[in-house]
Amino acid sequence: NGTNRERLKINATQAVFNEEGQDLDFRVESNGNANMLFVDAGNDAVVVGHSASIASAGEAHELQVYDTNFSLISAATFRNGSDGASISLSHSRSGTIGTQTILQDGDTMGAINFLGSDGTDMASFGARIHAEVDGTPGSNDMPGRLIFATTPDGANGSVERMRIDSAGAATFAGNVILSDIKASGSGGVALQTDEGTKRIIIEDDGDVVINET
């Protein structure tokens, strides 16, 4: 339209592309991929391996990685220590990036979602693993529970199948509780009701006790 736009700005401390914030995409080619890195300005997304943003679970996420290969993302540490590579998922209730507001009981701290194409899109979960606050958090105190969910055939939403709460008890299908797993010294495995009544116990010597109250 005849208007001059600043595409690239370089000064003593930084190089900035598209500082005016226009709908202007940025693309980097590699030897074998024309879209090795693609910044989709209109959708505020950074895409690796494709020329456009693709919605997943109904959202166009800020970072997307695509390939026709089975392996996409890897992480490794090379250090003389016991720690290995890790993935950290975090949540603050603050609406400002970089500031902290404490979470509440039941808030989700992070999740891993599994989706498959149904021939139309990739919008429905096949399975989910998510971590929630399980109690009242405080300074350096973040009680958590881990929830595993799968989607039944014919459904479009995941159903909780197992949870491990902040006390370490595992609940299966909402009503069977597995607790006291291999306690130190003497112990075993106990299946109990929500009220805490033990129904089946496998003791550490192999004996099975049924319906002990």
PDB file of C-alpha atoms in Angstrom, residues 14-190:
ATOM      1  CA  GLN A  14      20.029  -6.695  19.944  1.00  0.00           C
ATOM      2  CA  ALA A  15      18.616  -7.575  16.563  1.00  0.00           C
ATOM      3  CA  VAL A  16      14.828  -7.255  16.247  1.00  0.00           C
ATOM      4  CA  PHE A  17      12.658  -8.562  13.431  1.00  0.00           C
ATOM      5  CA  ASN A  18       9.221  -6.980  12.923  1.00  0.00           C
ATOM      6  CA  GLU A  19       9.446  -4.538  15.841  1.00  0.00           C
ATOM      7  CA  GLU A  20       6.310  -2.759  14.616  1.00  0.00           C
ATOM      8  CA  GLY A  21       4.271  -5.892  15.347  1.00  0.00           C
ATOM      9  CA  GLN A  22       2.820  -6.378  11.864  1.00  0.00           C
ATOM     10  CA  ASP A  23       1.256  -9.610  10.575  1.00  0.00           C
ATOM     11  CA  LEU A  24       4.598 -10.510   9.024  1.00  0.00           C
ATOM     12  CA  ASP A  25       5.758 -14.141   9.068  1.00  0.00           C
ATOM     13  CA  PHE A  26       9.384 -15.203   9.526  1.00  0.00           C
ATOM     14  CA  ARG A  27      10.779 -18.372   7.930  1.00  0.00           C
ATOM     15  CA  VAL A  28      14.148 -20.180   8.093  1.00  0.00           C
ATOM     16  CA  GLU A  29      15.039 -22.971   5.651  1.00  0.00           C
ATOM     17  CA  SER A  30      17.388 -25.874   6.304  1.00  0.00           C
ATOM     18  CA  ASN A  31      19.032 -28.153   3.747  1.00  0.00           C
ATOM     19  CA  GLY A  32      16.040 -30.499   3.699  1.00  0.00           C
ATOM     20  CA  ASN A  33      13.145 -28.498   5.114  1.00  0.00           C
ATOM     21  CA  ALA A  34      11.719 -25.294   3.651  1.00  0.00           C
ATOM     22  CA  ASN A  35      10.063 -24.546   7.005  1.00  0.00           C
ATOM     23  CA  MET A  36      12.678 -25.562   9.542  1.00  0.00           C
ATOM     24  CA  LEU A  37      11.559 -22.591  11.645  1.00  0.00           C
ATOM     25  CA  PHE A  38       8.398 -20.620  10.940  1.00  0.00           C
ATOM     26  CA  VAL A  39       6.983 -17.756  13.029  1.00  0.00           C
ATOM     27  CA  ASP A  40       3.270 -17.453  12.264  1.00  0.00           C
ATOM     28  CA  ALA A  41       2.713 -13.794  13.133  1.00  0.00           C
ATOM     29  CA  GLY A  42      -1.050 -13.864  12.615  1.00  0.00           C
ATOM     30  CA  ASN A  43      -1.504 -16.718  15.114  1.00  0.00           C
ATOM     31  CA  ASP A  44       1.338 -15.770  17.501  1.00  0.00           C
ATOM     32  CA  ALA A  45       2.891 -19.209  17.054  1.00  0.00           C
ATOM     33  CA  VAL A  46       6.404 -20.577  16.541  1.00  0.00           C
ATOM     34  CA  VAL A  47       6.224 -23.605  14.253  1.00  0.00           C
ATOM     35  CA  VAL A  48       8.980 -26.123  13.492  1.00  0.00           C
ATOM     36  CA  GLY A  49       8.617 -28.216  10.338  1.00  0.00           C
ATOM     37  CA  HIS A  50       5.514 -26.667   8.796  1.00  0.00           C
ATOM     38  CA  SER A  51       4.356 -23.467   7.099  1.00  0.00           C
ATOM     39  CA  ALA A  52       1.288 -22.765   9.248  1.00  0.00           C
ATOM     40  CA  SER A  53      -0.167 -23.184  12.713  1.00  0.00           C
ATOM     41  CA  ILE A  54      -2.344 -26.282  13.333  1.00  0.00           C
ATOM     42  CA  ALA A  55      -4.957 -26.477  16.105  1.00  0.00           C
ATOM     43  CA  SER A  56      -4.615 -29.237  18.700  1.00  0.00           C
ATOM     44  CA  ALA A  57      -7.299 -29.761  21.362  1.00  0.00           C
ATOM     45  CA  GLY A  58      -9.070 -26.764  19.848  1.00  0.00           C
ATOM     46  CA  GLU A  59      -6.155 -24.378  20.354  1.00  0.00           C
ATOM     47  CA  ALA A  60      -3.273 -23.059  18.233  1.00  0.00           C
ATOM     48  CA  HIS A  61      -0.440 -23.393  20.728  1.00  0.00           C
ATOM     49  CA  GLU A  62       2.505 -20.998  20.915  1.00  0.00           C
ATOM     50  CA  LEU A  63       5.098 -23.704  20.146  1.00  0.00           C
ATOM     51  CA  GLN A  64       4.373 -26.445  17.601  1.00  0.00           C
ATOM     52  CA  VAL A  65       6.654 -29.149  16.181  1.00  0.00           C
ATOM     53  CA  TYR A  66       5.730 -31.251  13.132  1.00  0.00           C
ATOM     54  CA  ASP A  67       7.396 -33.952  11.055  1.00  0.00           C
ATOM     55  CA  THR A  68       6.565 -37.078   9.102  1.00  0.00           C
ATOM     56  CA  ASN A  69       9.048 -38.999  11.244  1.00  0.00           C
ATOM     57  CA  PHE A  70       8.128 -40.802  14.473  1.00  0.00           C
ATOM     58  CA  SER A  71      10.663 -38.868  16.585  1.00  0.00           C
ATOM     59  CA  LEU A  72      10.188 -35.141  17.149  1.00  0.00           C
ATOM     60  CA  ILE A  73      11.593 -33.834  20.435  1.00  0.00           C
ATOM     61  CA  SER A  74      14.589 -34.959  22.475  1.00  0.00           C
ATOM     62  CA  ALA A  75      16.397 -33.557  25.498  1.00  0.00           C
ATOM     63  CA  ALA A  76      19.658 -34.663  27.097  1.00  0.00           C
ATOM     64  CA  THR A  77      22.079 -33.478  29.752  1.00  0.00           C
ATOM     65  CA  PHE A  78      25.835 -34.008  29.582  1.00  0.00           C
ATOM     66  CA  ARG A  79      27.202 -33.418  33.059  1.00  0.00           C
ATOM     67  CA  ASN A  80      29.171 -35.275  35.705  1.00  0.00           C
ATOM     68  CA  GLY A  81      26.257 -35.631  38.126  1.00  0.00           C
ATOM     69  CA  SER A  82      23.248 -37.777  39.020  1.00  0.00           C
ATOM     70  CA  ASP A  83      20.551 -35.548  37.516  1.00  0.00           C
ATOM     71  CA  GLY A  84      19.202 -36.211  34.030  1.00  0.00           C
ATOM     72  CA  ALA A  85      17.075 -34.248  31.574  1.00  0.00           C
ATOM     73  CA  SER A  86      13.713 -33.070  32.887  1.00  0.00           C
ATOM     74  CA  ILE A  87      10.502 -31.374  31.786  1.00  0.00           C
ATOM     75  CA  SER A  88       8.944 -28.817  34.145  1.00  0.00           C
ATOM     76  CA  LEU A  89       5.283 -27.750  33.923  1.00  0.00           C
ATOM     77  CA  SER A  90       4.260 -24.863  36.177  1.00  0.00           C
ATOM     78  CA  HIS A  91       1.265 -22.670  36.978  1.00  0.00           C
ATOM     79  CA  SER A  92       0.865 -19.329  38.762  1.00  0.00           C
ATOM     80  CA  ARG A  93      -2.556 -17.709  39.290  1.00  0.00           C
ATOM     81  CA  SER A  94      -1.030 -14.329  38.447  1.00  0.00           C
ATOM     82  CA  GLY A  95      -2.149 -12.839  35.140  1.00  0.00           C
ATOM     83  CA  THR A  96       1.261 -11.203  34.651  1.00  0.00           C
ATOM     84  CA  ILE A  97       4.203 -13.227  33.328  1.00  0.00           C
ATOM     85  CA  GLY A  98       7.044 -13.445  35.852  1.00  0.00           C
ATOM     86  CA  THR A  99       4.930 -12.733  38.949  1.00  0.00           C
ATOM     87  CA  GLN A 100       3.648 -15.203  41.523  1.00  0.00           C
ATOM     88  CA  THR A 101       0.139 -15.796  42.884  1.00  0.00           C
ATOM     89  CA  ILE A 102      -0.486 -18.881  45.013  1.00  0.00           C
ATOM     90  CA  LEU A 103      -2.595 -21.715  43.618  1.00  0.00           C
ATOM     91  CA  GLN A 104      -5.727 -23.121  45.255  1.00  0.00           C
ATOM     92  CA  ASP A 105      -6.842 -26.643  46.116  1.00  0.00           C
ATOM     93  CA  GLY A 106      -7.920 -28.400  42.894  1.00  0.00           C
ATOM     94  CA  ASP A 107      -5.972 -26.155  40.514  1.00  0.00           C
ATOM     95  CA  THR A 108      -4.107 -27.914  37.709  1.00  0.00           C
ATOM     96  CA  MET A 109      -0.313 -27.525  37.865  1.00  0.00           C
ATOM     97  CA  GLY A 110       0.364 -29.215  34.532  1.00  0.00           C
ATOM     98  CA  ALA A 111      -0.944 -31.873  32.151  1.00  0.00           C
ATOM     99  CA  ILE A 112       0.088 -34.175  29.336  1.00  0.00           C
ATOM    100  CA  ASN A 113      -2.681 -34.750  26.790  1.00  0.00           C
ATOM    101  CA  PHE A 114      -2.824 -37.492  24.159  1.00  0.00           C
ATOM    102  CA  LEU A 115      -4.863 -36.777  21.009  1.00  0.00           C
ATOM    103  CA  GLY A 116      -5.396 -38.623  17.748  1.00  0.00           C
ATOM    104  CA  SER A 117      -6.873 -37.557  14.443  1.00  0.00           C
ATOM    105  CA  ASP A 118     -10.493 -38.626  13.958  1.00  0.00           C
ATOM    106  CA  GLY A 119     -10.319 -37.863  10.241  1.00  0.00           C
ATOM    107  CA  THR A 120     -11.527 -34.293  10.781  1.00  0.00           C
ATOM    108  CA  ASP A 121      -9.274 -32.765  13.434  1.00  0.00           C
ATOM    109  CA  MET A 122      -7.234 -33.485  16.558  1.00  0.00           C
ATOM    110  CA  ALA A 123      -9.573 -32.013  19.147  1.00  0.00           C
ATOM    111  CA  SER A 124     -10.520 -34.925  21.421  1.00  0.00           C
ATOM    112  CA  PHE A 125      -8.438 -36.454  24.197  1.00  0.00           C
ATOM    113  CA  GLY A 126      -7.728 -40.175  24.047  1.00  0.00           C
ATOM    114  CA  ALA A 127      -5.982 -40.041  27.409  1.00  0.00           C
ATOM    115  CA  ARG A 128      -4.687 -37.482  29.907  1.00  0.00           C
ATOM    116  CA  ILE A 129      -2.224 -37.308  32.782  1.00  0.00           C
ATOM    117  CA  HIS A 130      -2.522 -34.192  34.916  1.00  0.00           C
ATOM    118  CA  ALA A 131      -1.271 -32.940  38.271  1.00  0.00           C
ATOM    119  CA  GLU A 132      -3.540 -30.983  40.619  1.00  0.00           C
ATOM    120  CA  VAL A 133      -3.093 -29.230  43.948  1.00  0.00           C
ATOM    121  CA  ASP A 134      -4.304 -31.634  46.644  1.00  0.00           C
ATOM    122  CA  GLY A 135      -4.715 -29.573  49.794  1.00  0.00           C
ATOM    123  CA  THR A 136      -3.815 -26.065  50.922  1.00  0.00           C
ATOM    124  CA  PRO A 137      -0.528 -24.810  49.450  1.00  0.00           C
ATOM    125  CA  GLY A 138       1.831 -22.428  51.232  1.00  0.00           C
ATOM    126  CA  SER A 139       5.390 -21.148  51.037  1.00  0.00           C
ATOM    127  CA  ASN A 140       7.565 -24.052  49.799  1.00  0.00           C
ATOM    128  CA  ASP A 141       4.560 -26.338  50.395  1.00  0.00           C
ATOM    129  CA  MET A 142       2.731 -27.661  47.318  1.00  0.00           C
ATOM    130  CA  PRO A 143       0.646 -30.814  48.031  1.00  0.00           C
ATOM    131  CA  GLY A 144      -0.230 -32.570  44.797  1.00  0.00           C
ATOM    132  CA  ARG A 145      -2.157 -35.445  43.285  1.00  0.00           C
ATOM    133  CA  LEU A 146      -1.555 -37.172  39.967  1.00  0.00           C
ATOM    134  CA  ILE A 147      -4.594 -38.182  37.889  1.00  0.00           C
ATOM    135  CA  PHE A 148      -4.665 -40.679  35.003  1.00  0.00           C
ATOM    136  CA  ALA A 149      -7.651 -40.599  32.627  1.00  0.00           C
ATOM    137  CA  THR A 150      -8.637 -42.520  29.493  1.00  0.00           C
ATOM    138  CA  THR A 151     -11.518 -42.086  27.034  1.00  0.00           C
ATOM    139  CA  PRO A 152     -14.037 -44.938  26.551  1.00  0.00           C
ATOM    140  CA  ASP A 153     -14.977 -46.108  23.077  1.00  0.00           C
ATOM    141  CA  GLY A 154     -17.770 -43.936  21.689  1.00  0.00           C
ATOM    142  CA  ALA A 155     -17.026 -41.007  24.004  1.00  0.00           C
ATOM    143  CA  ASN A 156     -15.260 -37.690  23.374  1.00  0.00           C
ATOM    144  CA  GLY A 157     -14.066 -36.984  26.903  1.00  0.00           C
ATOM    145  CA  SER A 158     -11.587 -38.660  29.229  1.00  0.00           C
ATOM    146  CA  VAL A 159     -12.683 -40.361  32.446  1.00  0.00           C
ATOM    147  CA  GLU A 160     -10.523 -40.582  35.559  1.00  0.00           C
ATOM    148  CA  ARG A 161      -9.214 -44.132  36.060  1.00  0.00           C
ATOM    149  CA  MET A 162      -6.578 -43.715  38.762  1.00  0.00           C
ATOM    150  CA  ARG A 163      -5.270 -41.028  41.081  1.00  0.00           C
ATOM    151  CA  ILE A 164      -2.346 -40.886  43.488  1.00  0.00           C
ATOM    152  CA  ASP A 165      -3.079 -38.331  46.204  1.00  0.00           C
ATOM    153  CA  SER A 166      -0.777 -36.218  48.343  1.00  0.00           C
ATOM    154  CA  ALA A 167      -0.728 -38.916  51.058  1.00  0.00           C
ATOM    155  CA  GLY A 168       0.517 -41.522  48.574  1.00  0.00           C
ATOM    156  CA  ALA A 169      -2.749 -43.517  48.384  1.00  0.00           C
ATOM    157  CA  ALA A 170      -3.731 -44.738  44.909  1.00  0.00           C
ATOM    158  CA  THR A 171      -7.433 -44.801  43.981  1.00  0.00           C
ATOM    159  CA  PHE A 172      -8.579 -46.882  40.996  1.00  0.00           C
ATOM    160  CA  ALA A 173     -11.794 -46.184  39.022  1.00  0.00           C
ATOM    161  CA  GLY A 174     -13.013 -43.885  41.765  1.00  0.00           C
ATOM    162  CA  ASN A 175     -13.722 -46.474  44.470  1.00  0.00           C
ATOM    163  CA  VAL A 176     -10.865 -48.937  45.031  1.00  0.00           C
ATOM    164  CA  ILE A 177      -7.991 -47.622  47.151  1.00  0.00           C
ATOM    165  CA  LEU A 178      -4.524 -49.139  47.161  1.00  0.00           C
ATOM    166  CA  SER A 179      -2.437 -48.106  50.148  1.00  0.00           C
ATOM    167  CA  ASP A 180       0.428 -49.187  52.403  1.00  0.00           C
ATOM    168  CA  ILE A 181       2.493 -50.490  49.510  1.00  0.00           C
ATOM    169  CA  LYS A 182       5.573 -52.340  50.783  1.00  0.00           C
ATOM    170  CA  ALA A 183       5.993 -50.399  54.000  1.00  0.00           C
ATOM    171  CA  SER A 184       9.412 -50.542  55.629  1.00  0.00           C
ATOM    172  CA  GLY A 185       9.879 -53.434  58.031  1.00  0.00           C
ATOM    173  CA  SER A 186       6.573 -55.271  57.762  1.00  0.00           C
ATOM    174  CA  GLY A 187       3.786 -54.372  55.353  1.00  0.00           C
ATOM    175  CA  GLY A 188       2.208 -55.415  52.093  1.00  0.00           C
ATOM    176  CA  VAL A 189      -0.617 -54.346  49.847  1.00  0.00           C
ATOM    177  CA  ALA A 190      -4.128 -53.460  51.002  1.00  0.00           C
TER     178      ALA A 190
END
